[in-house]
Coordinates of C-alpha atoms and ligand atoms in Angstrom, one line a residue:
X298 CA 77.0 120.5 117.8
X299 CA 74.7 120.3 114.5
X300 CA 74.7 123.4 112.6
X301 CA 71.1 124.3 113.0
X302 CA 70.8 126.4 109.9
X303 CA 71.8 123.3 107.9
X304 CA 68.9 121.1 109.4
X305 CA 65.4 121.4 108.7
X306 CA 61.9 119.8 109.5
X307 CA 59.2 119.4 107.0
X308 CA 61.5 119.5 104.2
X309 CA 59.4 117.1 102.2
X310 CA 56.4 119.1 102.8
X311 CA 58.0 121.9 100.8
X312 CA 57.3 122.4 97.4
X313 CA 60.1 121.8 94.8
X314 CA 61.1 125.5 94.6
X315 CA 60.8 125.7 98.3
X316 CA 63.3 123.0 98.8
X317 CA 65.6 124.7 96.2
X318 CA 65.1 128.0 97.8
X319 CA 65.9 126.6 101.4
X320 CA 69.3 124.6 99.9
X321 CA 70.5 127.4 97.8
X322 CA 70.2 129.9 101.0
X323 CA 72.0 127.3 103.2
X324 CA 74.6 125.5 101.2
X325 CA 75.4 127.1 98.1
X326 CA 77.4 130.6 97.4
X327 CA 76.1 131.4 94.3
X328 CA 72.3 132.1 93.8
X329 CA 72.8 131.5 90.2
X330 CA 73.1 127.7 90.6
X331 CA 69.3 127.6 90.5
X332 CA 69.1 128.9 87.0
X333 CA 72.4 127.5 85.6
X334 CA 72.0 124.1 86.8
X335 CA 69.4 122.9 89.1
X336 CA 66.3 124.4 86.8
X337 CA 68.4 123.9 83.5
X338 CA 68.0 120.0 84.0
X339 CA 64.2 120.0 84.7
X340 CA 62.6 118.2 82.0
X341 CA 60.8 120.9 79.4
X342 CA 57.9 118.5 79.5
X343 CA 55.9 119.1 82.9
X344 CA 54.4 115.6 82.6
X345 CA 57.6 113.9 81.7
X346 CA 59.2 115.6 84.8
X347 CA 56.5 114.4 87.0
X348 CA 57.2 110.8 86.2
X349 CA 60.8 111.1 87.1
X350 CA 59.9 113.0 90.4
X351 CA 58.0 109.7 90.8
X352 CA 60.8 107.8 91.2
X353 CA 62.3 109.2 94.3
X354 CA 61.5 111.7 97.1
X355 CA 62.7 115.4 97.7
X356 CA 63.8 115.5 94.2
X357 CA 65.0 119.1 93.2
X358 CA 66.7 118.5 89.9
X359 CA 67.7 115.5 87.3
X360 CA 71.0 114.4 87.4
X361 CA 72.4 113.9 83.6
X362 CA 74.3 110.9 82.7
X363 CA 75.7 110.0 79.4
X364 CA 73.7 107.4 77.3
X365 CA 75.8 105.8 74.8
X366 CA 75.4 102.8 72.4
X367 CA 77.9 100.0 71.5
X368 CA 77.0 98.5 68.0
X369 CA 77.9 95.3 66.5
X370 CA 77.1 92.8 69.3
X371 CA 76.6 89.6 67.5
X372 CA 74.9 87.4 70.4
X373 CA 73.7 84.1 69.1
X374 CA 73.6 85.0 65.7
X375 CA 71.6 88.1 66.4
X376 CA 73.2 91.7 65.8
X377 CA 72.5 94.2 68.5
X378 CA 73.0 97.9 69.3
X379 CA 73.5 97.9 73.2
X380 CA 72.5 101.2 75.2
X381 CA 75.1 102.0 77.8
X382 CA 74.5 104.4 80.7
X383 CA 77.9 105.3 82.0
X384 CA 80.0 108.2 83.1
X385 CA 83.5 106.8 82.7
X386 CA 85.0 107.4 79.6
X387 CA 86.6 104.4 77.4
X388 CA 84.0 102.0 78.5
X389 CA 81.7 102.2 75.7
X390 CA 84.1 102.5 73.3
X391 CA 86.0 99.3 74.5
X392 CA 82.5 97.6 74.6
X393 CA 82.0 98.6 71.1
X394 CA 85.5 97.5 70.1
X395 CA 85.4 94.2 71.7
X396 CA 82.2 93.6 69.8
X397 CA 83.4 94.2 66.6
X398 CA 86.4 92.3 67.2
X399 CA 84.3 89.0 68.0
X400 CA 81.5 89.9 65.5
X401 CA 84.2 88.5 62.8
X402 CA 85.1 85.3 65.1
X403 CA 81.5 84.2 65.6
X404 CA 80.3 86.5 67.9
X405 CA 79.0 85.9 71.5
X406 CA 77.4 82.5 72.5
X407 CA 75.2 82.7 75.4
X408 CA 72.7 80.4 77.6
X409 CA 70.6 80.9 80.5
X410 CA 71.3 78.6 83.2
X411 CA 68.4 79.1 85.5
X412 CA 66.2 81.8 86.4
X413 CA 65.1 81.2 90.0
X414 CA 64.7 84.0 92.4
X415 CA 64.7 83.4 96.2
X416 CA 63.1 85.1 99.2
X417 CA 63.2 84.5 102.9
X418 CA 60.9 85.0 106.0
X419 CA 62.9 85.1 109.1
X420 CA 61.1 84.2 112.1
X421 CA 61.8 83.0 115.8
X422 CA 60.3 80.0 116.9
X423 CA 60.8 79.0 120.6
X424 CA 58.7 76.3 120.7
X425 CA 59.7 72.3 120.1
X426 CA 61.2 72.2 116.4
X427 CA 59.4 68.8 115.9
X428 CA 56.2 71.0 115.9
X429 CA 57.1 72.7 112.7
X430 CA 59.0 70.0 110.9
X431 CA 56.4 67.5 111.4
X432 CA 53.6 69.5 110.6
X433 CA 55.6 71.3 107.7
X434 CA 53.7 69.6 104.7
X435 CA 50.7 70.9 106.0
X436 CA 52.2 74.2 106.7
X437 CA 53.3 74.3 103.1
X438 CA 49.8 73.5 101.6
X439 CA 48.1 76.2 103.8
X440 CA 50.9 78.7 102.9
X441 CA 50.4 77.9 99.3
X442 CA 46.7 78.2 99.7
X443 CA 46.8 81.8 101.1
X444 CA 48.7 83.2 98.4
X445 CA 46.6 81.9 95.6
X446 CA 45.2 85.2 94.8
X447 CA 48.4 86.9 94.9
X448 CA 50.2 84.4 92.5
X449 CA 47.3 83.9 89.9
X450 CA 48.7 86.1 87.4
X451 CA 52.0 85.3 87.6
X452 CA 51.0 81.6 87.5
X453 CA 49.2 82.7 83.9
X454 CA 52.3 83.8 82.9
X455 CA 54.0 80.3 83.7
X456 CA 55.6 81.4 87.1
X457 CA 55.0 81.5 90.4
X458 CA 56.4 79.5 93.6
X459 CA 58.9 76.8 93.0
X460 CA 59.5 75.5 96.5
X461 CA 59.6 76.2 100.1
X462 CA 62.2 74.8 102.4
X463 CA 62.1 75.2 106.4
X464 CA 65.5 76.0 107.4
X465 CA 66.8 75.6 111.0
X466 CA 69.2 78.6 112.0
X467 CA 69.3 77.8 115.4
X468 CA 72.9 76.8 115.4
X469 CA 73.6 80.2 114.3
X470 CA 71.2 82.5 116.0
X471 CA 69.0 81.3 118.7
X472 CA 65.4 80.5 118.0
X473 CA 66.2 81.6 114.6
X474 CA 64.3 79.8 111.7
X475 CA 63.8 80.6 108.0
X476 CA 61.2 79.8 105.0
X477 CA 63.6 80.0 102.2
X478 CA 61.1 80.4 99.1
X479 CA 62.1 80.0 95.2
X480 CA 60.2 81.6 92.7
X481 CA 59.8 82.0 88.9
X482 CA 59.0 85.6 88.2
X483 CA 59.1 85.3 84.3
X484 CA 59.8 88.8 82.6
X485 CA 59.6 91.0 85.9
X486 CA 62.2 91.0 88.5
X487 CA 59.5 90.3 90.7
X488 CA 60.5 92.0 94.1
X489 CA 57.0 93.1 94.9
X490 CA 55.5 89.9 93.9
X491 CA 58.2 87.9 96.1
X492 CA 57.9 90.4 99.1
X493 CA 54.1 90.5 99.3
X494 CA 54.0 86.7 99.0
X495 CA 56.7 86.6 102.0
X496 CA 54.7 88.8 104.2
X497 CA 51.6 86.9 103.5
X498 CA 53.4 83.8 104.5
X499 CA 54.6 85.2 107.8
X500 CA 50.8 86.0 108.8
X501 CA 49.6 82.8 107.6
X502 CA 52.2 80.7 109.5
X503 CA 51.0 82.6 112.7
X504 CA 47.4 82.0 111.9
X505 CA 48.4 78.3 111.4
X506 CA 50.1 78.1 114.7
X507 CA 47.1 79.8 116.5
X508 CA 44.7 77.5 115.4
X509 CA 46.4 74.0 115.1
X510 CA 45.7 72.1 118.5
X511 CA 49.4 70.9 119.1
X512 CA 50.8 74.3 118.3
X513 CA 48.4 76.6 119.7
X514 CA 49.9 76.8 123.2
X515 CA 52.8 77.7 121.5
X516 CA 51.3 80.8 119.7
X517 CA 53.3 83.4 121.6
X518 CA 56.5 81.4 120.8
X519 CA 56.6 82.6 117.1
X520 CA 57.6 86.0 116.1
X521 CA 58.2 87.0 112.6
X522 CA 61.4 89.2 112.2
X523 CA 61.3 90.2 108.7
X524 CA 60.1 89.3 105.2
X525 CA 62.1 90.1 102.3
X526 CA 63.6 88.8 98.9
X527 CA 67.2 88.1 98.9
X528 CA 69.3 89.7 96.2
X529 CA 71.4 86.6 96.1
X530 CA 70.3 84.6 93.3
X531 CA 72.8 81.8 93.0
X532 CA 70.4 79.9 90.6
X533 CA 69.5 82.8 88.4
X534 CA 72.5 82.6 86.2
X535 CA 73.8 83.2 82.6
X536 CA 76.7 82.2 80.9
X537 CA 78.4 84.4 77.9
X538 CA 81.3 82.9 75.9
X539 CA 83.3 83.8 72.9
X540 CA 85.9 81.5 71.6
X541 CA 88.0 81.2 68.5
X542 CA 91.2 79.6 67.4
X543 CA 94.3 81.0 68.5
X544 CA 95.7 81.9 64.6
X545 CA 92.6 84.2 64.7
X546 CA 94.0 86.1 67.5
X547 CA 97.1 87.0 65.2
X548 CA 97.2 90.7 64.9
X549 CA 95.6 91.6 68.3
X550 CA 98.6 93.2 69.3
X551 CA 101.9 94.4 67.6
X552 CA 104.2 92.8 69.7
X553 CA 102.7 89.3 70.1
X554 CA 101.4 86.5 68.1
X555 CA 98.0 84.8 68.4
X556 CA 99.5 82.1 70.8
X557 CA 101.7 84.7 73.0
X558 CA 98.5 86.9 73.1
X559 CA 96.3 84.0 74.1
X560 CA 98.7 82.8 77.0
X561 CA 99.1 86.2 78.3
X562 CA 95.4 87.0 78.2
X563 CA 94.9 83.5 80.0
X564 CA 97.5 84.5 82.4
X565 CA 95.7 87.5 83.3
X566 CA 92.5 86.0 84.0
X567 CA 94.1 83.2 85.9
X568 CA 95.6 86.0 88.3
X569 CA 92.0 87.2 88.8
X570 CA 91.0 83.6 89.6
X571 CA 93.4 83.5 92.5
X572 CA 93.9 86.7 93.8
X573 CA 90.8 88.7 95.3
X574 CA 92.8 92.0 94.9
X575 CA 93.1 91.5 91.0
X576 CA 89.6 89.7 91.0
X577 CA 87.9 92.8 92.3
X578 CA 89.5 95.3 89.6
X579 CA 88.7 92.5 87.3
X580 CA 85.2 92.1 88.3
X581 CA 84.7 95.7 88.2
X582 CA 85.6 96.0 84.6
X583 CA 83.0 93.4 83.8
X584 CA 80.5 95.4 86.0
X585 CA 81.5 98.5 84.0
X586 CA 79.5 96.8 81.1
X587 CA 76.8 95.3 83.2
X588 CA 75.9 98.0 85.0
X589 CA 75.7 100.6 82.2
X590 CA 73.1 98.0 80.5
X591 CA 71.4 97.4 83.8
X592 CA 70.9 101.3 84.2
X593 CA 70.1 102.0 80.4
X594 CA 67.1 99.0 80.9
X595 CA 65.9 100.7 84.0
X596 CA 67.2 98.0 86.3
X597 CA 68.3 97.8 89.8
X598 CA 72.3 97.7 89.5
X599 CA 73.0 97.6 93.1
X600 CA 71.0 94.6 93.4
X601 CA 73.0 93.3 90.4
X602 CA 76.2 94.1 92.0
X603 CA 75.6 93.2 95.4
X604 CA 74.6 89.5 93.9
X605 CA 77.5 89.4 91.6
X606 CA 79.9 89.8 94.4
X607 CA 78.5 87.5 96.7
X608 CA 78.7 84.8 93.5
X609 CA 82.2 85.5 92.9
X610 CA 82.9 84.5 96.8
X611 CA 80.8 81.4 96.7
X612 CA 83.5 79.0 97.2
X613 CA 85.0 80.9 100.1
X614 CA 87.3 83.0 98.4
X615 CA 86.4 86.4 95.9
X616 CA 87.2 85.3 92.3
X617 CA 86.8 86.3 88.9
X618 CA 83.4 86.1 87.4
X619 CA 85.4 85.2 84.2
X620 CA 87.2 82.1 82.8
X621 CA 89.5 81.4 80.4
X622 CA 90.9 78.2 78.6
X623 CA 93.5 77.3 75.7
X624 CA 92.8 73.7 74.6
X625 CA 93.8 72.4 71.3
X626 CA 94.6 75.9 70.2
X627 CA 91.0 77.0 70.9
X628 CA 91.0 80.1 73.2
X629 CA 88.0 80.1 75.3
X630 CA 86.9 83.0 77.3
X631 CA 83.8 83.0 79.2
X632 CA 81.6 84.5 82.0
X633 CA 79.3 83.1 84.3
X634 CA 77.0 85.7 86.1
X635 CA 73.8 86.0 88.5
X636 CA 71.6 88.4 86.9
X637 CA 68.0 89.1 88.3
X638 CA 66.5 91.7 86.0
X639 CA 63.3 92.2 84.5
X640 CA 61.9 93.7 81.3
X641 CA 58.4 94.3 82.7
X642 CA 57.2 96.1 85.8
X643 CA 59.1 98.7 87.7
X644 CA 61.2 101.3 85.9
X645 CA 61.5 99.3 83.0
X646 CA 58.2 100.2 81.6
X647 CA 58.1 104.0 83.3
X648 CA 61.3 105.3 82.7
X649 CA 60.6 107.0 79.3
X650 CA 64.6 106.2 78.2
X651 CA 64.6 102.8 79.7
X652 CA 61.4 102.1 77.7
X653 CA 63.4 103.3 74.5
X654 CA 66.5 100.8 75.6
X655 CA 64.3 97.9 75.4
X656 CA 63.0 98.8 72.2
X657 CA 66.6 99.3 70.9
X658 CA 67.0 96.0 71.9
X659 CA 64.0 94.4 70.4
X660 CA 61.9 94.6 73.5
X661 CA 63.5 91.5 74.6
X662 CA 62.4 88.8 77.2
X663 CA 64.1 88.9 80.8
X664 CA 66.0 85.7 80.0
X665 CA 67.0 87.6 76.3
X666 CA 68.2 90.6 78.5
X667 CA 70.0 88.5 80.6
X668 CA 72.0 87.4 77.8
X669 CA 72.7 90.8 76.5
X670 CA 73.9 92.2 79.5
X671 CA 76.1 89.1 80.2
X672 CA 77.8 89.6 76.4
X673 CA 78.1 93.1 77.5
X674 CA 79.9 92.3 80.6
X675 CA 82.2 90.0 78.8
X676 CA 83.0 92.2 75.9
X677 CA 84.0 94.6 78.6
X678 CA 86.0 92.0 80.3
X679 CA 88.1 91.3 77.1
X680 CA 88.4 94.9 76.1
X681 CA 90.0 95.6 79.5
X682 CA 92.3 92.7 79.7
X683 CA 93.2 93.1 76.2
X684 CA 94.5 96.5 76.8
X685 CA 96.1 95.4 80.0
X686 CA 98.3 92.9 78.7
X687 CA 99.1 94.9 75.4
X688 CA 99.3 98.6 75.3
X689 CA 98.4 99.4 79.0
X690 CA 95.2 100.7 80.0
X691 CA 96.3 104.4 80.1
X692 CA 96.8 104.9 76.6
X693 CA 93.3 104.7 75.5
X694 CA 92.3 106.1 79.1
X695 CA 94.4 109.1 78.7
X696 CA 93.2 109.8 75.1
X697 CA 89.5 110.0 76.3
X698 CA 91.0 112.0 79.5
X699 CA 92.8 114.2 77.1
X700 CA 89.3 114.9 75.1
X701 CA 87.7 115.6 78.3
X702 CA 90.2 118.4 79.5
X703 CA 90.2 119.7 76.1
X704 CA 86.6 120.2 76.1
X705 CA 86.7 121.5 79.8
X706 CA 88.9 124.5 78.2
X707 CA 86.9 125.0 75.5
X708 CA 89.5 124.1 72.7
X709 CA 88.9 124.8 69.5
X710 CA 88.8 121.9 66.9
X711 CA 92.2 123.3 65.5
X712 CA 93.5 123.1 69.1
X713 CA 92.1 119.5 69.8
X714 CA 94.1 118.4 66.3
X715 CA 97.2 119.9 67.6
X716 CA 96.9 118.5 71.0
X717 CA 96.2 115.0 70.0
X718 CA 99.3 114.7 67.8
X719 CA 101.4 116.5 70.9
X720 CA 100.1 114.3 73.5
X721 CA 100.6 111.2 71.3
X722 CA 104.0 111.2 73.2
X723 CA 103.3 113.2 75.8
X724 CA 102.2 112.6 79.1
X725 CA 98.2 114.2 79.5
X726 CA 97.8 115.9 82.7
X727 CA 95.2 118.8 83.3
X728 CA 98.4 121.1 83.8
X729 CA 100.2 119.7 80.6
X730 CA 97.1 120.3 78.5
X731 CA 96.4 123.8 79.9
X732 CA 99.9 125.0 79.1
X733 CA 100.0 123.4 76.0
X734 CA 97.0 125.6 75.1
X735 CA 98.0 128.6 76.8
X736 CA 101.4 128.4 74.4
X737 CA 99.3 128.4 71.4
X738 CA 96.6 130.9 72.5
X739 CA 99.6 133.6 74.1
X740 CA 99.8 134.9 70.6
X741 CA 96.3 135.5 70.3
X742 CA 95.9 136.7 73.7
X743 CA 93.2 134.4 74.7
X744 CA 93.6 133.9 78.4
X745 CA 92.5 130.7 80.0
X746 CA 91.1 131.0 83.4
X747 CA 91.7 128.5 86.1
Ligands
MEV961 C1 88.5 100.5 84.8 O1 87.2 101.2 85.1 C2 88.3 99.2 84.5 C3 89.6 98.3 84.8 O2 90.3 98.6 85.8 C4 89.4 97.0 84.4 C5 90.5 95.8 84.7 O3 91.3 96.2 85.4 O4 90.3 94.8 84.3 C6 90.6 98.7 83.5

C-alpha cells in the first residue's frame, strides 16, 4: 500500500517554502538541507529566480551544472569559443584538444544540407478513401487559407509551410490517415508554430468535411486523434568534416605513425558503422559534445537525441553517425546529423545564460548554430576515438576522476601535486586516493572522515 505520508494533494498550490517544508519533513533526515543546499542554490536576484521558476513547475531550487568553454574551434575559417554545459569530466577537455588539433589542419568544414521540420495530423477516416484523395487539392487550399493569420509573421521571415501530404496508414492501423506537413521555421525551432498550425488543420478539415456536399454525410466518420510536430527531422541535417593528409597525423600517438593511426581510427569508426553495440557508445560520445552545446544555448536536447538515434537507424540498423575514409592518403572524418534547433524563441531568449552562450557564439542564425553544434559533436567523437585507439580512455578519464576525488577529500595544493605524480603509475580509486592522502596526513594527525 502507498505510504500516505509521502503523497499529498494540492502540492502545486503550496508556496515554494511550503513545498520545501513538506519535502524536508517527509523525505530528508537533516532539516539543514534547506539552508545548506536547497536555498543556497536559489538565485540571489529574485527577478532572475522568477525567470527560472517560470520554465517549469513545482520548483524548489535550481540544479547547478558546470558551464565550460572550448576555445579554438575553427569552423569554415571563423574561430569560435564554444559554451558547453555538461556534468561529465574530460568532455570539454577532449573537445578543446580536438579543436586545437584541427585548428592547425584546416579546421572544421560544415554545411547545412537542409532545414525542413515535420509535423503530423493523425486522424481516423471511416468514409471512402476516394473522397479524401479526389478532393485533396481543394482540401489543401482550404487548410492553407485557414492558417494564413498564423503563418503571416513566419512568411515575412522567409518561412512557412512547404508541403502537405495525405498519407494512407490504413494497412498499418485501421482507418488511420495522416496529414504529413513540412515546414520552414527559419531561426526558431518552431514547435509552437507547427503545433498551432496542425491543430488548426485538424479542426479545419472537420469543417470542410461538414460543409462539402459529397463528404458531409460522412462527417461522423472523421476523428482527430492528435496533432503534433515530429521530432524526427531527417531533412534538417548538417554535415561537419575534418580532413588532412595522413602525414599530418604524424605524432598523434607515440606508438603509431600517421598511416597506422589513420587506419586504426578508420577501423574504429567502421566498427561503429556495422555494430549497434559499439555504434551506441560511439554516438553517445558524439552527443557528449552536441548535447552540451544544445543545453548551453537553451535548446531541447531530448528532441535532438531522439531524432539523432532514429536517424542513426534510418536504413534499418542502428549505426554510427560519423564516417571515415582514407583515399589517396587523405584522411577524412565526418558527421552527418539532424539538428532541429533554434536561436530565437523558447528558452534561447529567456534563459539568461543561454542568451550569453549565443552572444559568445556571435548570435548565430539557427543554420550557423547547427554547424557549430555539429563541429563540436565531431570534435568530441574525434577526441574519444583518438584516445580509444591510442592511450585508451581511462588514462585521461582517471586523471579527471582523480582530481574530483582529491577535491572531494579536500586535498591541499601540495597533496594534489603529490597525488598527480603518485597516480601516474597507480590505479585511481576512491579508496586508493584516500589511503594515499591518509598516509601523508597521519603525521599531521589530520583525520579524513568517510
Ligand atoms: C564517454 O562518455 C564517451 C565514450 O565512451 C565515447 C566512445 O566510446 O566513443 C568515450
